[in-house]
GROMACS .gro file of C-alpha atoms in nm:
model
  234
    1MET     CA    1  -1.932  -2.440  -1.519
    2PRO     CA    2  -1.876  -2.741  -1.289
    3TYR     CA    3  -2.172  -2.890  -1.112
    4PRO     CA    4  -2.240  -3.190  -0.890
    5CYS     CA    5  -2.300  -3.523  -1.063
    6MET     CA    6  -2.562  -3.748  -0.915
    7ASN     CA    7  -2.411  -4.074  -1.038
    8GLY     CA    8  -2.036  -4.078  -1.072
    9GLY     CA    9  -1.768  -3.814  -1.024
   10ASP     CA   10  -1.847  -3.521  -0.806
   11PRO     CA   11  -1.652  -3.196  -0.775
   12MET     CA   12  -1.777  -3.161  -0.419
   13ASP     CA   13  -1.613  -3.491  -0.315
   14GLY     CA   14  -1.897  -3.685  -0.167
   15THR     CA   15  -2.195  -3.486  -0.302
   16ILE     CA   16  -2.418  -3.304  -0.059
   17ALA     CA   17  -2.341  -3.426   0.288
   18THR     CA   18  -2.644  -3.454   0.512
   19ALA     CA   19  -2.613  -3.381   0.881
   20SER     CA   20  -2.765  -3.471   1.210
   21LEU     CA   21  -3.021  -3.241   1.363
   22HIS     CA   22  -2.760  -3.082   1.586
   23PRO     CA   23  -2.736  -2.716   1.477
   24GLU     CA   24  -2.358  -2.711   1.458
   25ALA     CA   25  -2.365  -3.010   1.224
   26PHE     CA   26  -2.633  -2.856   1.005
   27LEU     CA   27  -2.499  -2.505   0.958
   28VAL     CA   28  -2.301  -2.460   0.640
   29LYS     CA   29  -1.935  -2.379   0.675
   30ASP     CA   30  -1.884  -2.151   0.374
   31ASP     CA   31  -1.562  -2.175   0.179
   32LYS     CA   32  -1.354  -1.879   0.288
   33VAL     CA   33  -1.238  -1.621   0.036
   34VAL     CA   34  -0.980  -1.384   0.180
   35ASP     CA   35  -0.798  -1.081   0.045
   36SER     CA   36  -0.431  -0.988   0.080
   37THR     CA   37  -0.490  -0.879   0.440
   38HIS     CA   38  -0.644  -1.219   0.520
   39GLN     CA   39  -0.986  -1.062   0.576
   40GLU     CA   40  -1.283  -1.262   0.450
   41VAL     CA   41  -1.431  -1.113   0.135
   42SER     CA   42  -1.807  -1.056   0.152
   43ASP     CA   43  -2.053  -1.180  -0.108
   44GLU     CA   44  -2.132  -0.823  -0.204
   45GLU     CA   45  -1.764  -0.744  -0.262
   46LEU     CA   46  -1.729  -1.051  -0.484
   47VAL     CA   47  -2.034  -0.939  -0.682
   48ARG     CA   48  -1.881  -0.594  -0.724
   49ARG     CA   49  -1.554  -0.742  -0.846
   50TYR     CA   50  -1.734  -0.967  -1.094
   51LEU     CA   51  -1.935  -0.678  -1.236
   52ASN     CA   52  -1.607  -0.487  -1.273
   53GLY     CA   53  -1.464  -0.763  -1.489
   54ASP     CA   54  -1.308  -1.009  -1.244
   55VAL     CA   55  -1.453  -1.341  -1.363
   56THR     CA   56  -1.279  -1.533  -1.084
   57ALA     CA   57  -1.498  -1.353  -0.830
   58PHE     CA   58  -1.805  -1.540  -0.948
   59GLU     CA   59  -1.611  -1.866  -0.933
   60ASP     CA   60  -1.550  -1.786  -0.566
   61LEU     CA   61  -1.923  -1.728  -0.514
   62PHE     CA   62  -1.999  -2.052  -0.694
   63ARG     CA   63  -1.766  -2.251  -0.469
   64ARG     CA   64  -1.907  -2.081  -0.160
   65TYR     CA   65  -2.268  -2.172  -0.236
   66GLN     CA   66  -2.256  -2.492  -0.440
   67ARG     CA   67  -2.310  -2.719  -0.140
   68PRO     CA   68  -2.594  -2.538   0.043
   69LEU     CA   69  -2.771  -2.442  -0.279
   70PHE     CA   70  -2.761  -2.785  -0.437
   71GLY     CA   71  -2.853  -2.950  -0.108
   72TYR     CA   72  -3.161  -2.730  -0.078
   73ILE     CA   73  -3.268  -2.788  -0.440
   74ARG     CA   74  -3.219  -3.161  -0.424
   75GLN     CA   75  -3.416  -3.209  -0.106
   76MET     CA   76  -3.703  -2.993  -0.229
   77VAL     CA   77  -3.723  -3.140  -0.581
   78GLY     CA   78  -3.640  -3.499  -0.492
   79ASN     CA   79  -3.562  -3.624  -0.841
   80PRO     CA   80  -3.181  -3.617  -0.893
   81SER     CA   81  -3.198  -3.534  -1.263
   82ASP     CA   82  -3.442  -3.248  -1.205
   83ALA     CA   83  -3.225  -3.121  -0.920
   84GLU     CA   84  -2.919  -3.102  -1.146
   85ASP     CA   85  -3.117  -2.910  -1.409
   86VAL     CA   86  -3.257  -2.664  -1.156
   87TYR     CA   87  -2.915  -2.617  -0.998
   88GLN     CA   88  -2.748  -2.532  -1.329
   89GLU     CA   89  -3.029  -2.306  -1.442
   90THR     CA   90  -3.022  -2.121  -1.110
   91PHE     CA   91  -2.659  -2.021  -1.156
   92LEU     CA   92  -2.712  -1.933  -1.522
   93ARG     CA   93  -3.000  -1.705  -1.427
   94ALA     CA   94  -2.797  -1.557  -1.144
   95ILE     CA   95  -2.517  -1.466  -1.385
   96LYS     CA   96  -2.761  -1.297  -1.622
   97ALA     CA   97  -2.937  -1.114  -1.338
   98LEU     CA   98  -2.628  -0.994  -1.150
   99PRO     CA   99  -2.620  -0.652  -1.322
  100ARG     CA  100  -2.965  -0.590  -1.168
  101TYR     CA  101  -2.866  -0.713  -0.821
  102ARG     CA  102  -2.930  -0.456  -0.549
  103HIS     CA  103  -2.709  -0.468  -0.243
  104GLN     CA  104  -2.993  -0.400   0.000
  105ASP     CA  105  -3.071  -0.770  -0.041
  106LYS     CA  106  -2.815  -1.016   0.090
  107PHE     CA  107  -2.666  -1.213  -0.197
  108ARG     CA  108  -2.745  -1.544  -0.027
  109ALA     CA  109  -3.115  -1.460   0.005
  110TRP     CA  110  -3.118  -1.326  -0.353
  111LEU     CA  111  -2.960  -1.646  -0.490
  112PHE     CA  112  -3.190  -1.875  -0.295
  113ARG     CA  113  -3.491  -1.676  -0.413
  114ILE     CA  114  -3.394  -1.755  -0.772
  115ALA     CA  115  -3.351  -2.121  -0.678
  116ARG     CA  116  -3.683  -2.134  -0.496
  117ASN     CA  117  -3.871  -1.991  -0.794
  118MET     CA  118  -3.703  -2.250  -1.015
  119VAL     CA  119  -3.798  -2.528  -0.773
  120ILE     CA  120  -4.161  -2.416  -0.766
  121ASP     CA  121  -4.178  -2.405  -1.146
  122ARG     CA  122  -4.018  -2.748  -1.183
  123VAL     CA  123  -4.242  -2.915  -0.925
  124ARG     CA  124  -4.552  -2.755  -1.077
  125ARG     CA  125  -4.460  -2.870  -1.428
  126ARG     CA  126  -4.387  -3.219  -1.305
  127ARG     CA  127  -4.721  -3.245  -1.126
  128ASP     CA  128  -4.903  -3.121  -1.435
  129GLN     CA  129  -4.721  -3.376  -1.650
  130LEU     CA  130  -4.799  -3.662  -1.414
  131SER     CA  131  -5.163  -3.557  -1.398
  132TYR     CA  132  -5.184  -3.546  -1.779
  133GLU     CA  133  -5.007  -3.880  -1.831
  134GLY     CA  134  -5.173  -4.053  -1.539
  135GLY     CA  135  -4.839  -4.203  -1.436
  136ASP     CA  136  -4.678  -4.256  -1.103
  137ASP     CA  137  -4.442  -4.000  -0.962
  138ASP     CA  138  -4.097  -4.155  -0.990
  139THR     CA  139  -3.924  -3.888  -0.785
  140LEU     CA  140  -3.697  -4.051  -0.533
  141SER     CA  141  -3.773  -4.041  -0.167
  142LEU     CA  142  -3.513  -3.870   0.046
  143LYS     CA  143  -3.397  -4.211   0.162
  144ASP     CA  144  -3.353  -4.334  -0.196
  145SER     CA  145  -3.179  -4.018  -0.312
  146LEU     CA  146  -2.931  -4.041  -0.026
  147ALA     CA  147  -2.865  -4.404  -0.113
  148CYS     CA  148  -2.730  -4.309  -0.458
  149ASP     CA  149  -2.469  -4.076  -0.310
  150ARG     CA  150  -2.109  -4.175  -0.271
  151PRO     CA  151  -2.064  -4.158   0.108
  152GLY     CA  152  -1.824  -3.889   0.223
  153PRO     CA  153  -1.667  -3.863   0.568
  154ASP     CA  154  -1.942  -3.638   0.704
  155GLN     CA  155  -2.211  -3.869   0.575
  156ALA     CA  156  -2.043  -4.174   0.729
  157THR     CA  157  -2.049  -4.004   1.068
  158ILE     CA  158  -2.415  -3.919   1.027
  159HIS     CA  159  -2.507  -4.277   0.942
  160GLN     CA  160  -2.327  -4.392   1.255
  161GLU     CA  161  -2.510  -4.140   1.474
  162LEU     CA  162  -2.869  -4.148   1.356
  163GLY     CA  163  -2.891  -4.320   1.019
  164LEU     CA  164  -3.166  -4.227   0.778
  165ARG     CA  165  -3.457  -4.234   1.020
  166ILE     CA  166  -3.435  -3.861   1.086
  167TRP     CA  167  -3.441  -3.780   0.715
  168GLN     CA  168  -3.742  -4.000   0.663
  169GLU     CA  169  -3.924  -3.788   0.921
  170VAL     CA  170  -3.800  -3.462   0.768
  171GLU     CA  171  -3.936  -3.580   0.434
  172ARG     CA  172  -4.280  -3.632   0.592
  173LEU     CA  173  -4.305  -3.270   0.707
  174PRO     CA  174  -4.544  -3.042   0.515
  175GLU     CA  175  -4.359  -2.869   0.234
  176SER     CA  176  -4.358  -2.522   0.391
  177GLN     CA  177  -4.228  -2.656   0.723
  178ARG     CA  178  -3.969  -2.876   0.554
  179GLU     CA  179  -3.842  -2.581   0.353
  180VAL     CA  180  -3.799  -2.363   0.663
  181PHE     CA  181  -3.621  -2.644   0.843
  182LEU     CA  182  -3.381  -2.709   0.553
  183LEU     CA  183  -3.309  -2.342   0.491
  184ARG     CA  184  -3.241  -2.287   0.860
  185TYR     CA  185  -3.019  -2.586   0.933
  186LYS     CA  186  -2.899  -2.701   0.592
  187SER     CA  187  -2.826  -2.362   0.439
  188GLY     CA  188  -2.767  -2.155   0.753
  189MET     CA  189  -3.017  -1.880   0.668
  190SER     CA  190  -3.164  -1.652   0.931
  191PHE     CA  191  -3.538  -1.652   0.995
  192LYS     CA  192  -3.559  -1.301   0.852
  193GLU     CA  193  -3.398  -1.420   0.529
  194ILE     CA  194  -3.633  -1.718   0.514
  195ALA     CA  195  -3.933  -1.491   0.571
  196THR     CA  196  -3.822  -1.274   0.280
  197LEU     CA  197  -3.767  -1.579   0.063
  198GLN     CA  198  -4.108  -1.728   0.140
  199LYS     CA  199  -4.278  -1.388   0.128
  200SER     CA  200  -4.428  -1.463   0.467
  201PRO     CA  201  -4.439  -1.273   0.798
  202LEU     CA  202  -4.156  -1.357   1.035
  203ASN     CA  203  -4.401  -1.498   1.291
  204THR     CA  204  -4.540  -1.735   1.027
  205VAL     CA  205  -4.193  -1.866   0.950
  206LEU     CA  206  -4.118  -1.907   1.321
  207GLY     CA  207  -4.446  -2.095   1.357
  208ARG     CA  208  -4.355  -2.330   1.074
  209MET     CA  209  -4.021  -2.402   1.238
  210HIS     CA  210  -4.189  -2.452   1.575
  211TYR     CA  211  -4.432  -2.712   1.439
  212ALA     CA  212  -4.158  -2.883   1.237
  213VAL     CA  213  -3.947  -2.928   1.549
  214LEU     CA  214  -4.248  -3.048   1.751
  215LYS     CA  215  -4.334  -3.308   1.486
  216LEU     CA  216  -3.977  -3.431   1.464
  217ARG     CA  217  -3.948  -3.457   1.842
  218SER     CA  218  -4.280  -3.640   1.859
  219ALA     CA  219  -4.174  -3.886   1.589
  220LEU     CA  220  -3.816  -3.941   1.700
  221GLY     CA  221  -3.846  -3.906   2.075
  222PRO     CA  222  -3.508  -3.933   2.249
  223ASP     CA  223  -3.329  -3.989   1.916
  224ILE     CA  224  -3.348  -3.620   1.829
  225PRO     CA  225  -3.071  -3.400   1.975
  226GLU     CA  226  -3.143  -3.070   2.141
  227MET     CA  227  -3.167  -2.774   1.904
  228PRO     CA  228  -3.101  -2.467   2.121
  229ASN     CA  229  -3.109  -2.222   1.829
  230ALA     CA  230  -3.418  -2.366   1.662
  231MET     CA  231  -3.646  -2.079   1.759
  232LYS     CA  232  -3.391  -1.801   1.794
  233GLY     CA  233  -3.533  -1.521   1.580
  234ASP     CA  234  -3.213  -1.380   1.435
   0.00000   0.00000   0.00000
């Protein structure tokens, strides 16, 4: 199965492109999969096809979610090598678990829940290891991890607009607030989906987003664009 390389060739042509804080720049534009009538095929339909023996259906799902999923994992884990491992293991676990997938859950939320559990386990193990060894955490800062990317066209535009200052401030957010912010604007998830993922009440998730936006606006002042959909409880 192909996966993004952190140093060298990258099947996603430019790795995970970051974006400005403008909602339209942050929301993921999923790769379209259409049928013979040119109607977009839903995630659930692709899952059904895969379970009925169409292996290409999962390849379509993989292409659709490789960018938002890897972007989320990388920015939560920090360390590029760990992010690659978690990314691969997430898809492997998803393949094994697909026969138990229930359609009352959106596939996107289901997939990100697997990834989030993997992220939590990896971060916990890393902290335990560092505590035992008494070493320094060598996970890269968001600024450093972005510096090792091959710049793509989207990333070049971002650097021209706001540079890395915004991402330095995003990195300083408390983990729960940073996760809500990234899931909302990096992965395009609704607040209801995020609440399910975090196992938190919707109002709690909205509160985390509210405080994240306030902190970013306080730190960045006029540099931060307006975010009209930031608190829209969809």
